[in-house]
mmCIF file of N, CA and C in Angstrom:
data_model
loop_
_atom_site.group_PDB
_atom_site.id
_atom_site.type_symbol
_atom_site.label_atom_id
_atom_site.label_comp_id
_atom_site.label_asym_id
_atom_site.label_seq_id
_atom_site.Cartn_x
_atom_site.Cartn_y
_atom_site.Cartn_z
ATOM 1 N N ARG Z 55 0.849 -1.169 0.000
ATOM 2 C CA ARG Z 55 0.000 0.000 0.000
ATOM 3 C C ARG Z 55 0.895 1.233 0.000
ATOM 4 N N LEU Z 56 0.548 2.170 -0.841
ATOM 5 C CA LEU Z 56 1.294 3.410 -0.967
ATOM 6 C C LEU Z 56 0.314 4.561 -0.799
ATOM 7 N N THR Z 57 0.610 5.443 0.157
ATOM 8 C CA THR Z 57 -0.242 6.609 0.377
ATOM 9 C C THR Z 57 0.569 7.863 0.090
ATOM 10 N N LEU Z 58 0.080 8.673 -0.813
ATOM 11 C CA LEU Z 58 0.751 9.912 -1.176
ATOM 12 C C LEU Z 58 0.460 11.000 -0.145
ATOM 13 N N GLU Z 59 1.247 12.053 -0.158
ATOM 14 C CA GLU Z 59 1.016 13.166 0.756
ATOM 15 C C GLU Z 59 -0.376 13.751 0.579
ATOM 16 N N SER Z 60 -0.917 13.650 -0.618
ATOM 17 C CA SER Z 60 -2.262 14.174 -0.894
ATOM 18 C C SER Z 60 -3.346 13.321 -0.241
ATOM 19 N N GLY Z 61 -2.955 12.172 0.260
ATOM 20 C CA GLY Z 61 -3.916 11.252 0.861
ATOM 21 C C GLY Z 61 -4.384 10.173 -0.099
ATOM 22 N N GLU Z 62 -4.055 10.348 -1.353
ATOM 23 C CA GLU Z 62 -4.428 9.355 -2.354
ATOM 24 C C GLU Z 62 -3.658 8.060 -2.076
ATOM 25 N N ALA Z 63 -4.350 6.942 -2.117
ATOM 26 C CA ALA Z 63 -3.726 5.661 -1.785
ATOM 27 C C ALA Z 63 -3.817 4.694 -2.957
ATOM 28 N N TYR Z 64 -2.772 3.921 -3.092
ATOM 29 C CA TYR Z 64 -2.704 2.866 -4.106
ATOM 30 C C TYR Z 64 -2.347 1.567 -3.400
ATOM 31 N N GLU Z 65 -2.975 0.513 -3.838
ATOM 32 C CA GLU Z 65 -2.708 -0.784 -3.222
ATOM 33 C C GLU Z 65 -2.677 -1.858 -4.295
ATOM 34 N N ALA Z 66 -1.774 -2.781 -4.142
ATOM 35 C CA ALA Z 66 -1.671 -3.907 -5.067
ATOM 36 C C ALA Z 66 -1.452 -5.172 -4.258
ATOM 37 N N ILE Z 67 -2.070 -6.219 -4.703
ATOM 38 C CA ILE Z 67 -1.908 -7.516 -4.047
ATOM 39 C C ILE Z 67 -1.352 -8.491 -5.073
ATOM 40 N N GLU Z 68 -0.284 -9.139 -4.700
ATOM 41 C CA GLU Z 68 0.318 -10.159 -5.556
ATOM 42 C C GLU Z 68 -0.023 -11.504 -4.938
ATOM 43 N N GLU Z 69 -0.936 -12.219 -5.567
ATOM 44 C CA GLU Z 69 -1.389 -13.493 -4.996
ATOM 45 C C GLU Z 69 -0.272 -14.510 -4.877
ATOM 46 N N HIS Z 70 0.594 -14.543 -5.856
ATOM 47 C CA HIS Z 70 1.682 -15.522 -5.861
ATOM 48 C C HIS Z 70 3.007 -14.773 -5.939
ATOM 49 N N ASN Z 71 3.778 -14.844 -4.884
ATOM 50 C CA ASN Z 71 5.058 -14.140 -4.828
ATOM 51 C C ASN Z 71 5.988 -14.603 -5.931
ATOM 52 N N ARG Z 72 6.819 -13.689 -6.387
ATOM 53 C CA ARG Z 72 7.808 -14.008 -7.410
ATOM 54 C C ARG Z 72 8.743 -15.081 -6.867
ATOM 55 N N GLY Z 73 8.926 -16.121 -7.629
ATOM 56 C CA GLY Z 73 9.772 -17.230 -7.212
ATOM 57 C C GLY Z 73 8.982 -18.421 -6.691
ATOM 58 N N SER Z 74 7.678 -18.239 -6.530
ATOM 59 C CA SER Z 74 6.847 -19.363 -6.083
ATOM 60 C C SER Z 74 6.596 -20.297 -7.263
ATOM 61 N N ALA Z 75 6.052 -21.463 -6.980
ATOM 62 C CA ALA Z 75 5.755 -22.422 -8.045
ATOM 63 C C ALA Z 75 4.759 -21.844 -9.052
ATOM 64 N N GLU Z 76 3.856 -21.001 -8.562
ATOM 65 C CA GLU Z 76 2.838 -20.409 -9.421
ATOM 66 C C GLU Z 76 3.368 -19.214 -10.224
ATOM 67 N N ASN Z 77 4.482 -18.655 -9.807
ATOM 68 C CA ASN Z 77 5.059 -17.479 -10.456
ATOM 69 C C ASN Z 77 6.586 -17.608 -10.437
ATOM 70 N N PRO Z 78 7.125 -18.602 -11.134
ATOM 71 C CA PRO Z 78 8.562 -18.885 -11.047
ATOM 72 C C PRO Z 78 9.426 -17.793 -11.664
ATOM 73 N N MET Z 79 10.655 -17.728 -11.158
ATOM 74 C CA MET Z 79 11.643 -16.800 -11.701
ATOM 75 C C MET Z 79 12.288 -17.432 -12.930
ATOM 76 N N THR Z 80 12.737 -16.584 -13.841
ATOM 77 C CA THR Z 80 13.482 -17.099 -14.992
ATOM 78 C C THR Z 80 14.888 -17.485 -14.517
ATOM 79 N N ARG Z 81 15.581 -18.201 -15.339
ATOM 80 C CA ARG Z 81 16.969 -18.581 -15.007
ATOM 81 C C ARG Z 81 17.826 -17.325 -14.787
ATOM 82 N N ASP Z 82 17.657 -16.332 -15.649
ATOM 83 C CA ASP Z 82 18.431 -15.094 -15.517
ATOM 84 C C ASP Z 82 18.102 -14.360 -14.216
ATOM 85 N N GLU Z 83 16.831 -14.321 -13.845
ATOM 86 C CA GLU Z 83 16.432 -13.669 -12.592
ATOM 87 C C GLU Z 83 17.006 -14.406 -11.397
ATOM 88 N N LEU Z 84 16.947 -15.715 -11.445
ATOM 89 C CA LEU Z 84 17.477 -16.525 -10.353
ATOM 90 C C LEU Z 84 18.988 -16.345 -10.222
ATOM 91 N N GLN Z 85 19.682 -16.318 -11.346
ATOM 92 C CA GLN Z 85 21.129 -16.119 -11.326
ATOM 93 C C GLN Z 85 21.476 -14.728 -10.796
ATOM 94 N N ALA Z 86 20.738 -13.702 -11.193
ATOM 95 C CA ALA Z 86 20.988 -12.343 -10.703
ATOM 96 C C ALA Z 86 20.758 -12.261 -9.198
ATOM 97 N N LYS Z 87 19.730 -12.933 -8.711
ATOM 98 C CA LYS Z 87 19.457 -12.933 -7.270
ATOM 99 C C LYS Z 87 20.590 -13.633 -6.523
ATOM 100 N N PHE Z 88 21.043 -14.760 -7.044
ATOM 101 C CA PHE Z 88 22.170 -15.465 -6.435
ATOM 102 C C PHE Z 88 23.408 -14.571 -6.404
ATOM 103 N N ASP Z 89 23.712 -13.935 -7.538
ATOM 104 C CA ASP Z 89 24.883 -13.053 -7.603
ATOM 105 C C ASP Z 89 24.803 -11.952 -6.559
ATOM 106 N N GLU Z 90 23.648 -11.337 -6.436
ATOM 107 C CA GLU Z 90 23.476 -10.248 -5.471
ATOM 108 C C GLU Z 90 23.670 -10.739 -4.037
ATOM 109 N N ASN Z 91 23.123 -11.891 -3.730
ATOM 110 C CA ASN Z 91 23.199 -12.409 -2.364
ATOM 111 C C ASN Z 91 24.562 -12.999 -2.017
ATOM 112 N N ALA Z 92 25.254 -13.564 -3.000
ATOM 113 C CA ALA Z 92 26.530 -14.232 -2.729
ATOM 114 C C ALA Z 92 27.751 -13.344 -2.956
ATOM 115 N N ALA Z 93 27.567 -12.167 -3.524
ATOM 116 C CA ALA Z 93 28.696 -11.309 -3.887
ATOM 117 C C ALA Z 93 29.583 -10.946 -2.700
ATOM 118 N N ALA Z 94 29.011 -10.803 -1.524
ATOM 119 C CA ALA Z 94 29.805 -10.422 -0.351
ATOM 120 C C ALA Z 94 30.674 -11.579 0.153
ATOM 121 N N LEU Z 95 30.349 -12.796 -0.249
ATOM 122 C CA LEU Z 95 31.061 -13.966 0.269
ATOM 123 C C LEU Z 95 31.931 -14.677 -0.756
ATOM 124 N N LEU Z 96 31.516 -14.649 -2.010
ATOM 125 C CA LEU Z 96 32.223 -15.407 -3.040
ATOM 126 C C LEU Z 96 32.669 -14.483 -4.169
ATOM 127 N N SER Z 97 33.859 -14.731 -4.690
ATOM 128 C CA SER Z 97 34.353 -13.941 -5.816
ATOM 129 C C SER Z 97 33.470 -14.180 -7.037
ATOM 130 N N ARG Z 98 33.563 -13.269 -7.998
ATOM 131 C CA ARG Z 98 32.775 -13.396 -9.232
ATOM 132 C C ARG Z 98 33.085 -14.724 -9.920
ATOM 133 N N GLU Z 99 34.367 -15.046 -10.006
ATOM 134 C CA GLU Z 99 34.780 -16.306 -10.655
ATOM 135 C C GLU Z 99 34.219 -17.515 -9.904
ATOM 136 N N ARG Z 100 34.263 -17.498 -8.596
ATOM 137 C CA ARG Z 100 33.736 -18.619 -7.801
ATOM 138 C C ARG Z 100 32.226 -18.741 -8.005
ATOM 139 N N ARG Z 101 31.525 -17.613 -8.056
ATOM 140 C CA ARG Z 101 30.073 -17.653 -8.287
ATOM 141 C C ARG Z 101 29.762 -18.249 -9.643
ATOM 142 N N ARG Z 102 30.526 -17.875 -10.678
ATOM 143 C CA ARG Z 102 30.317 -18.422 -12.021
ATOM 144 C C ARG Z 102 30.539 -19.932 -12.022
ATOM 145 N N ARG Z 103 31.614 -20.372 -11.384
ATOM 146 C CA ARG Z 103 31.919 -21.805 -11.336
ATOM 147 C C ARG Z 103 30.855 -22.563 -10.554
ATOM 148 N N LEU Z 104 30.342 -21.956 -9.493
ATOM 149 C CA LEU Z 104 29.288 -22.586 -8.691
ATOM 150 C C LEU Z 104 27.992 -22.696 -9.502
ATOM 151 N N ILE Z 105 27.655 -21.649 -10.231
ATOM 152 C CA ILE Z 105 26.472 -21.693 -11.103
ATOM 153 C C ILE Z 105 26.620 -22.800 -12.138
ATOM 154 N N ASP Z 106 27.799 -22.919 -12.736
ATOM 155 C CA ASP Z 106 28.043 -23.990 -13.712
ATOM 156 C C ASP Z 106 27.918 -25.365 -13.063
ATOM 157 N N ALA Z 107 28.460 -25.507 -11.861
ATOM 158 C CA ALA Z 107 28.401 -26.797 -11.164
ATOM 159 C C ALA Z 107 26.959 -27.178 -10.848
ATOM 160 N N VAL Z 108 26.171 -26.226 -10.407
ATOM 161 C CA VAL Z 108 24.755 -26.503 -10.113
ATOM 162 C C VAL Z 108 24.017 -26.847 -11.408
ATOM 163 N N SER Z 109 24.312 -26.117 -12.465
ATOM 164 C CA SER Z 109 23.657 -26.363 -13.756
ATOM 165 C C SER Z 109 23.949 -27.759 -14.292
ATOM 166 N N ASN Z 110 25.123 -28.296 -13.946
ATOM 167 C CA ASN Z 110 25.527 -29.615 -14.449
ATOM 168 C C ASN Z 110 25.482 -30.696 -13.372
ATOM 169 N N LEU Z 111 24.768 -30.459 -12.314
ATOM 170 C CA LEU Z 111 24.740 -31.388 -11.183
ATOM 171 C C LEU Z 111 24.239 -32.778 -11.576
ATOM 172 N N GLU Z 112 23.290 -32.836 -12.484
ATOM 173 C CA GLU Z 112 22.741 -34.137 -12.882
ATOM 174 C C GLU Z 112 23.778 -35.052 -13.515
ATOM 175 N N THR Z 113 24.804 -34.475 -14.105
ATOM 176 C CA THR Z 113 25.819 -35.290 -14.767
ATOM 177 C C THR Z 113 27.120 -35.381 -13.960
ATOM 178 N N ALA Z 114 27.158 -34.754 -12.800
ATOM 179 C CA ALA Z 114 28.371 -34.770 -11.968
ATOM 180 C C ALA Z 114 28.560 -36.140 -11.327
ATOM 181 N N ALA Z 115 29.811 -36.540 -11.192
ATOM 182 C CA ALA Z 115 30.125 -37.816 -10.552
ATOM 183 C C ALA Z 115 29.730 -37.797 -9.075
ATOM 184 N N ASP Z 116 29.955 -36.659 -8.420
ATOM 185 C CA ASP Z 116 29.535 -36.477 -7.026
ATOM 186 C C ASP Z 116 29.394 -34.976 -6.760
ATOM 187 N N ALA Z 117 28.927 -34.628 -5.599
ATOM 188 C CA ALA Z 117 28.668 -33.223 -5.274
ATOM 189 C C ALA Z 117 29.832 -32.550 -4.553
ATOM 190 N N ALA Z 118 30.962 -33.221 -4.419
ATOM 191 C CA ALA Z 118 32.096 -32.677 -3.666
ATOM 192 C C ALA Z 118 32.587 -31.345 -4.240
ATOM 193 N N ALA Z 119 32.703 -31.244 -5.550
ATOM 194 C CA ALA Z 119 33.182 -30.006 -6.165
ATOM 195 C C ALA Z 119 32.212 -28.867 -5.894
ATOM 196 N N LEU Z 120 30.936 -29.155 -5.965
ATOM 197 C CA LEU Z 120 29.926 -28.136 -5.695
ATOM 198 C C LEU Z 120 30.030 -27.635 -4.260
ATOM 199 N N VAL Z 121 30.211 -28.533 -3.319
ATOM 200 C CA VAL Z 121 30.332 -28.157 -1.915
ATOM 201 C C VAL Z 121 31.572 -27.290 -1.714
ATOM 202 N N GLN Z 122 32.679 -27.658 -2.320
ATOM 203 C CA GLN Z 122 33.919 -26.867 -2.190
ATOM 204 C C GLN Z 122 33.732 -25.458 -2.750
ATOM 205 N N LEU Z 123 33.038 -25.329 -3.863
ATOM 206 C CA LEU Z 123 32.815 -24.021 -4.459
ATOM 207 C C LEU Z 123 31.909 -23.145 -3.603
ATOM 208 N N ALA Z 124 31.041 -23.749 -2.834
ATOM 209 C CA ALA Z 124 30.081 -23.002 -2.020
ATOM 210 C C ALA Z 124 30.685 -22.444 -0.736
ATOM 211 N N VAL Z 125 31.879 -22.879 -0.387
ATOM 212 C CA VAL Z 125 32.549 -22.398 0.811
ATOM 213 C C VAL Z 125 33.178 -21.034 0.520
ATOM 214 N N ALA Z 126 32.981 -20.086 1.414
ATOM 215 C CA ALA Z 126 33.486 -18.711 1.212
ATOM 216 C C ALA Z 126 34.985 -18.698 0.976
ATOM 217 N N ASP Z 127 35.426 -17.748 0.140
ATOM 218 C CA ASP Z 127 36.858 -17.554 -0.157
ATOM 219 C C ASP Z 127 37.635 -17.220 1.082
#
């Protein structure tokens, strides 16, 4: 809800939050959110490698490399 100094009010209701099953984020949106949240802990290169590891998880021999990449620099 947004109320202007004039007293005029605007309200919007989003039934399904962005990122929910009913309103999923695109891959690019999800990657941007990850970058924003992880930037303080992981270098840009580490974030890129982690994104690649997650993207290829189904074909990975094990998850050890992914776990190592997720640990802060």
